[in-house]
Tab-separated table of C-alpha atoms in Angstrom:
chain	number	residue	atom	x	y	z
I	296	UNK	CA	-7.390	17.934	-70.969
I	297	UNK	CA	-4.639	20.197	-69.712
I	298	UNK	CA	-6.011	22.607	-72.441
I	299	UNK	CA	-9.106	23.378	-70.439
I	300	UNK	CA	-9.341	26.049	-67.788
I	301	UNK	CA	-12.470	25.895	-65.612
I	302	UNK	CA	-13.355	29.039	-63.606
I	303	UNK	CA	-15.819	28.738	-60.770
I	304	UNK	CA	-17.697	31.383	-58.889
I	305	UNK	CA	-18.014	30.344	-55.216
I	306	UNK	CA	-21.210	31.467	-53.520
I	307	UNK	CA	-24.383	29.742	-54.887
I	308	UNK	CA	-22.083	27.795	-57.307
I	309	UNK	CA	-19.702	25.746	-55.351
I	310	UNK	CA	-21.564	26.205	-52.066
I	311	UNK	CA	-25.328	26.534	-52.310
I	312	UNK	CA	-25.775	29.872	-50.363
I	313	UNK	CA	-24.095	33.217	-50.020
I	314	UNK	CA	-21.235	32.646	-47.558
I	315	UNK	CA	-21.426	36.210	-46.258
I	316	UNK	CA	-25.075	35.924	-45.472
I	317	UNK	CA	-24.701	32.425	-44.098
I	318	UNK	CA	-22.068	33.645	-41.461
I	319	UNK	CA	-24.091	36.709	-40.488
I	320	UNK	CA	-27.373	34.924	-40.170
I	321	UNK	CA	-26.040	31.907	-38.350
I	322	UNK	CA	-24.240	34.095	-35.834
I	323	UNK	CA	-27.377	36.191	-35.232
I	324	UNK	CA	-26.351	39.577	-36.748
I	325	UNK	CA	-28.861	39.770	-39.546
I	326	UNK	CA	-30.719	42.760	-38.225
I	327	UNK	CA	-27.673	44.849	-37.791
I	328	UNK	CA	-26.417	43.845	-41.227
I	329	UNK	CA	-29.740	44.907	-42.911
I	330	UNK	CA	-29.642	48.147	-40.989
I	331	UNK	CA	-26.204	49.011	-42.252
I	332	UNK	CA	-26.559	47.667	-45.764
I	333	UNK	CA	-27.862	50.871	-47.391
I	334	UNK	CA	-25.026	52.985	-45.890
I	335	UNK	CA	-21.854	51.405	-47.454
I	336	UNK	CA	-20.606	49.029	-50.250
I	337	UNK	CA	-21.151	45.207	-49.495
I	338	UNK	CA	-17.344	44.526	-49.128
I	339	UNK	CA	-16.864	47.422	-46.614
I	340	UNK	CA	-19.909	46.229	-44.769
I	341	UNK	CA	-18.551	42.717	-44.228
I	342	UNK	CA	-15.361	44.117	-42.786
I	343	UNK	CA	-17.525	46.226	-40.468
I	344	UNK	CA	-19.638	43.227	-39.454
I	345	UNK	CA	-16.450	41.256	-38.595
I	346	UNK	CA	-15.609	44.098	-36.267
I	347	UNK	CA	-19.024	43.914	-34.681
I	348	UNK	CA	-18.780	40.124	-34.318
I	349	UNK	CA	-15.375	40.522	-32.586
I	350	UNK	CA	-16.695	43.208	-30.238
I	351	UNK	CA	-19.565	40.984	-29.178
I	352	UNK	CA	-17.199	38.105	-28.263
I	353	UNK	CA	-17.570	35.970	-31.389
I	354	UNK	CA	-14.245	34.247	-32.138
I	355	UNK	CA	-12.489	33.063	-35.356
I	356	UNK	CA	-13.402	29.506	-34.111
I	357	UNK	CA	-17.128	30.472	-34.057
I	358	UNK	CA	-16.851	31.689	-37.645
I	359	UNK	CA	-14.975	28.608	-38.754
I	360	UNK	CA	-17.571	26.298	-37.123
I	361	UNK	CA	-20.321	28.006	-39.039
I	362	UNK	CA	-18.354	27.864	-42.290
I	363	UNK	CA	-17.769	24.142	-41.788
I	364	UNK	CA	-21.485	23.437	-42.009
I	365	UNK	CA	-22.338	25.668	-44.978
I	366	UNK	CA	-24.955	23.951	-47.261
I	367	UNK	CA	-23.719	22.498	-50.582
I	368	UNK	CA	-25.163	20.077	-53.076
I	369	UNK	CA	-23.734	16.508	-52.690
I	370	UNK	CA	-22.781	16.315	-56.402
I	371	UNK	CA	-20.616	19.463	-56.532
I	372	UNK	CA	-17.489	17.935	-54.825
I	373	UNK	CA	-17.485	14.794	-57.141
I	374	UNK	CA	-17.876	17.199	-60.170
I	375	UNK	CA	-14.819	19.158	-58.996
I	376	UNK	CA	-12.832	15.951	-58.289
I	377	UNK	CA	-13.770	14.565	-61.729
I	378	UNK	CA	-12.721	17.766	-63.520
I	379	UNK	CA	-9.374	17.743	-61.642
I	380	UNK	CA	-8.817	14.010	-62.507
I	381	UNK	CA	-9.337	14.800	-66.187
I	382	UNK	CA	-6.414	17.186	-65.857
I	383	UNK	CA	-8.362	20.481	-66.182
I	384	UNK	CA	-6.944	23.617	-64.594
I	385	UNK	CA	-9.431	24.734	-61.863
I	386	UNK	CA	-9.627	28.289	-60.605
I	387	UNK	CA	-11.979	30.371	-58.506
I	388	UNK	CA	-13.069	34.011	-59.111
I	389	UNK	CA	-15.300	35.146	-56.276
I	390	UNK	CA	-16.543	38.284	-54.517
I	391	UNK	CA	-16.475	36.351	-51.218
I	392	UNK	CA	-13.258	36.496	-49.337
I	393	UNK	CA	-10.074	34.309	-48.953
I	394	UNK	CA	-10.671	33.342	-45.341
I	395	UNK	CA	-14.168	32.024	-45.954
I	396	UNK	CA	-13.223	30.219	-49.199
I	397	UNK	CA	-10.053	28.568	-47.870
I	398	UNK	CA	-11.668	27.554	-44.627
I	399	UNK	CA	-14.491	25.829	-46.531
I	400	UNK	CA	-12.269	24.216	-49.245
I	401	UNK	CA	-9.824	22.860	-46.674
I	402	UNK	CA	-12.606	21.485	-44.554
I	403	UNK	CA	-14.034	19.709	-47.710
I	404	UNK	CA	-10.577	18.397	-48.583
I	405	UNK	CA	-10.489	20.099	-52.057
I	406	UNK	CA	-8.278	23.135	-51.618
I	407	UNK	CA	-5.426	21.611	-53.535
I	408	UNK	CA	-7.548	21.064	-56.651
I	409	UNK	CA	-7.532	24.742	-57.371
I	410	UNK	CA	-4.507	26.399	-58.928
I	411	UNK	CA	-5.645	29.963	-58.218
I	412	UNK	CA	-8.195	31.754	-56.037
I	413	UNK	CA	-9.026	35.359	-57.032
I	414	UNK	CA	-11.095	36.993	-54.263
I	415	UNK	CA	-11.193	39.749	-51.658
I	416	UNK	CA	-8.330	39.422	-49.158
I	417	UNK	CA	-9.442	38.070	-45.690
I	418	UNK	CA	-7.088	37.555	-42.788
I	419	UNK	CA	-7.007	37.339	-39.072
I	420	UNK	CA	-5.213	40.431	-37.542
I	421	UNK	CA	-3.111	40.549	-34.366
I	422	UNK	CA	-6.217	41.287	-32.319
I	423	UNK	CA	-7.816	38.025	-33.436
I	424	UNK	CA	-10.464	39.715	-35.598
I	425	UNK	CA	-11.104	38.914	-39.165
I	426	UNK	CA	-10.345	41.711	-41.676
I	427	UNK	CA	-11.933	41.773	-45.141
I	428	UNK	CA	-10.521	44.081	-47.705
I	429	UNK	CA	-11.461	44.822	-51.354
I	430	UNK	CA	-9.757	42.888	-54.248
I	431	UNK	CA	-9.616	46.260	-56.061
I	432	UNK	CA	-8.965	49.224	-53.771
I	433	UNK	CA	-11.763	51.561	-55.063
I	434	UNK	CA	-10.623	54.314	-52.578
I	435	UNK	CA	-7.526	54.794	-54.720
I	436	UNK	CA	-8.981	54.429	-58.239
I	437	UNK	CA	-11.988	52.917	-60.038
I	438	UNK	CA	-11.546	49.745	-62.057
I	439	UNK	CA	-13.639	51.463	-64.697
I	440	UNK	CA	-16.312	48.737	-65.257
I	441	UNK	CA	-19.927	49.940	-64.843
I	442	UNK	CA	-21.279	46.370	-64.766
I	443	UNK	CA	-19.414	45.372	-61.653
I	444	UNK	CA	-19.302	46.346	-57.879
I	445	UNK	CA	-16.558	48.836	-56.989
I	446	UNK	CA	-14.316	46.308	-55.171
I	447	UNK	CA	-14.038	43.709	-58.015
I	448	UNK	CA	-14.474	43.450	-61.763
I	449	UNK	CA	-14.481	39.742	-62.612
I	450	UNK	CA	-14.159	40.557	-66.297
I	451	UNK	CA	-10.788	42.144	-65.733
I	452	UNK	CA	-9.628	39.007	-63.914
I	453	UNK	CA	-10.818	36.858	-66.763
I	454	UNK	CA	-8.925	39.119	-69.202
I	455	UNK	CA	-5.765	38.488	-67.122
I	456	UNK	CA	-6.345	34.658	-67.069
I	457	UNK	CA	-6.944	34.669	-70.824
I	458	UNK	CA	-3.743	36.660	-71.443
I	459	UNK	CA	-1.743	34.187	-69.276
I	460	UNK	CA	-3.153	31.022	-70.883
I	461	UNK	CA	-2.866	32.423	-74.338
I	462	UNK	CA	0.973	32.075	-73.994
I	463	UNK	CA	0.558	28.314	-73.130
I	464	UNK	CA	-1.206	27.352	-76.347
I	465	UNK	CA	-4.794	26.919	-77.608
I	466	UNK	CA	-6.601	26.564	-74.260
I	467	UNK	CA	-10.371	26.803	-73.790
I	468	UNK	CA	-12.357	28.113	-70.837
I	469	UNK	CA	-15.447	26.961	-69.018
I	470	UNK	CA	-16.934	29.582	-66.708
I	471	UNK	CA	-19.591	28.785	-64.044
I	472	UNK	CA	-21.487	31.489	-62.078
I	473	UNK	CA	-24.779	32.689	-60.843
I	474	UNK	CA	-24.727	36.286	-59.833
I	475	UNK	CA	-24.841	39.703	-61.616
I	476	UNK	CA	-21.066	39.926	-61.107
I	477	UNK	CA	-20.674	36.877	-63.329
I	478	UNK	CA	-22.255	38.627	-66.359
I	479	UNK	CA	-19.233	40.765	-67.090
I	480	UNK	CA	-16.924	37.865	-67.539
I	481	UNK	CA	-19.424	36.092	-69.718
I	482	UNK	CA	-18.920	38.984	-72.155
I	483	UNK	CA	-15.114	38.401	-72.157
I	484	UNK	CA	-15.402	34.787	-73.137
I	485	UNK	CA	-14.358	33.694	-76.757
I	486	UNK	CA	-16.296	31.655	-79.288
I	487	UNK	CA	-14.544	28.426	-78.416
I	488	UNK	CA	-15.385	28.891	-74.636
I	489	UNK	CA	-18.367	27.837	-72.628
I	490	UNK	CA	-20.519	29.850	-70.204
I	491	UNK	CA	-22.476	27.925	-67.499
I	492	UNK	CA	-24.919	30.278	-65.798
I	493	UNK	CA	-27.185	29.023	-63.051
I	494	UNK	CA	-30.683	29.001	-64.409
I	495	UNK	CA	-33.163	31.810	-63.137
I	496	UNK	CA	-30.350	33.543	-61.220
I	497	UNK	CA	-29.109	37.076	-62.007
I	498	UNK	CA	-26.378	36.110	-64.531
I	499	UNK	CA	-28.814	33.898	-66.456
I	500	UNK	CA	-31.436	36.645	-66.436
I	501	UNK	CA	-28.923	39.163	-67.837
I	502	UNK	CA	-27.699	36.836	-70.487
I	503	UNK	CA	-31.214	35.980	-71.587
I	504	UNK	CA	-31.974	39.677	-72.285
I	505	UNK	CA	-29.538	39.445	-75.282
I	506	UNK	CA	-27.801	36.089	-75.579
I	507	UNK	CA	-26.011	37.198	-78.786
I	508	UNK	CA	-23.733	39.421	-76.762
I	509	UNK	CA	-22.138	36.258	-75.301
I	510	UNK	CA	-19.761	34.709	-77.825
I	511	UNK	CA	-19.257	31.522	-75.828
I	512	UNK	CA	-21.624	28.587	-75.928
I	513	UNK	CA	-24.254	28.889	-73.152
I	514	UNK	CA	-25.201	25.863	-71.068
I	515	UNK	CA	-27.432	26.523	-68.055
I	516	UNK	CA	-27.737	24.444	-64.889
I	517	UNK	CA	-30.192	24.483	-62.009
I	518	UNK	CA	-28.583	22.482	-59.214
I	519	UNK	CA	-25.472	20.610	-58.295
I	520	UNK	CA	-26.634	17.442	-60.089
I	521	UNK	CA	-27.122	19.267	-63.334
I	522	UNK	CA	-23.913	21.304	-62.764
I	523	UNK	CA	-22.076	17.894	-62.641
I	524	UNK	CA	-23.853	16.548	-65.813
I	525	UNK	CA	-23.319	19.630	-67.891
I	526	UNK	CA	-19.715	20.171	-66.751
I	527	UNK	CA	-18.629	16.641	-67.447
I	528	UNK	CA	-20.441	16.727	-70.825
I	529	UNK	CA	-18.524	19.847	-71.852
I	530	UNK	CA	-15.186	18.376	-70.703
I	531	UNK	CA	-15.908	15.217	-72.701
I	532	UNK	CA	-16.896	17.392	-75.768
I	533	UNK	CA	-13.633	19.335	-75.547
I	534	UNK	CA	-11.673	16.143	-75.166
I	535	UNK	CA	-13.276	14.564	-78.252
I	536	UNK	CA	-12.630	17.702	-80.274
I	537	UNK	CA	-9.020	17.720	-79.104
I	538	UNK	CA	-8.609	14.077	-80.257
I	539	UNK	CA	-10.108	14.808	-83.618
I	540	UNK	CA	-7.793	17.857	-84.092
I	541	UNK	CA	-4.710	15.820	-83.086
I	542	UNK	CA	-5.728	13.007	-85.526
I	543	UNK	CA	-6.180	15.655	-88.387
I	544	UNK	CA	-2.730	17.020	-87.693
I	545	UNK	CA	-1.190	13.462	-87.553
I	546	UNK	CA	-2.895	12.541	-90.861
I	547	UNK	CA	-1.835	15.803	-92.514
I	548	UNK	CA	1.787	15.133	-91.417
I	549	UNK	CA	1.512	11.689	-92.892
I	550	UNK	CA	0.156	12.958	-96.209
I	551	UNK	CA	3.028	15.468	-96.381
I	552	UNK	CA	5.594	12.779	-95.709
I	553	UNK	CA	4.067	10.561	-98.341
I	554	UNK	CA	4.040	13.345	-100.931
I	555	UNK	CA	7.646	14.175	-100.225
I	556	UNK	CA	8.583	10.506	-100.575
I	557	UNK	CA	6.853	10.333	-103.857
């Protein structure tokens, strides 16, 4: 199954809520967040909110404590563990940030299962405050995609992953996501790939408007239990198809050997 790359969104896919909102709400800064939201891009606002938290005496430890108790469905971790055990290459493409994602994954004991995390940089500076920066520096230049927020085009990241894995053979991709930012990558998937949008969330709604725009097979899921069922079904399906393909190649080689002997 090393021929399968599984790309996960993070918020409302691996965890069951938006990690940005979770931290802001749990630390009591929702009103200020909502007040500032119309004035700047989301990613810039999160950096500003980390400054506000720091100025009000909230520590990195306070943020970590909140992240450690973020809600997630109990079947998501077993699904990730099973996919890793099957030899799939697991990656994350998320508009959250590296600090939030790594803090949560390490706490859950599943950080090492992911070969790559593509997200907005997040780090603690010398003053002990969390900085959150854009994955794509939109102040320097636009990424050129009208479907995606200015700080990240997930479609461009999928293009890069596809280019890198195409050099490693005939690999297939499964993409899981929920948000409007996950629609663009769904349009970049190929016919042999699989798109797993969360049912009745923005990516699902956008796909349903014109499903024929998505070349990949579409398999929806509603919660962590269905995510696990669908994901393991697709991994098994790919495995069976790989075995059939290998058997056909083996039998073809055998026939050629027989014909040469004859």
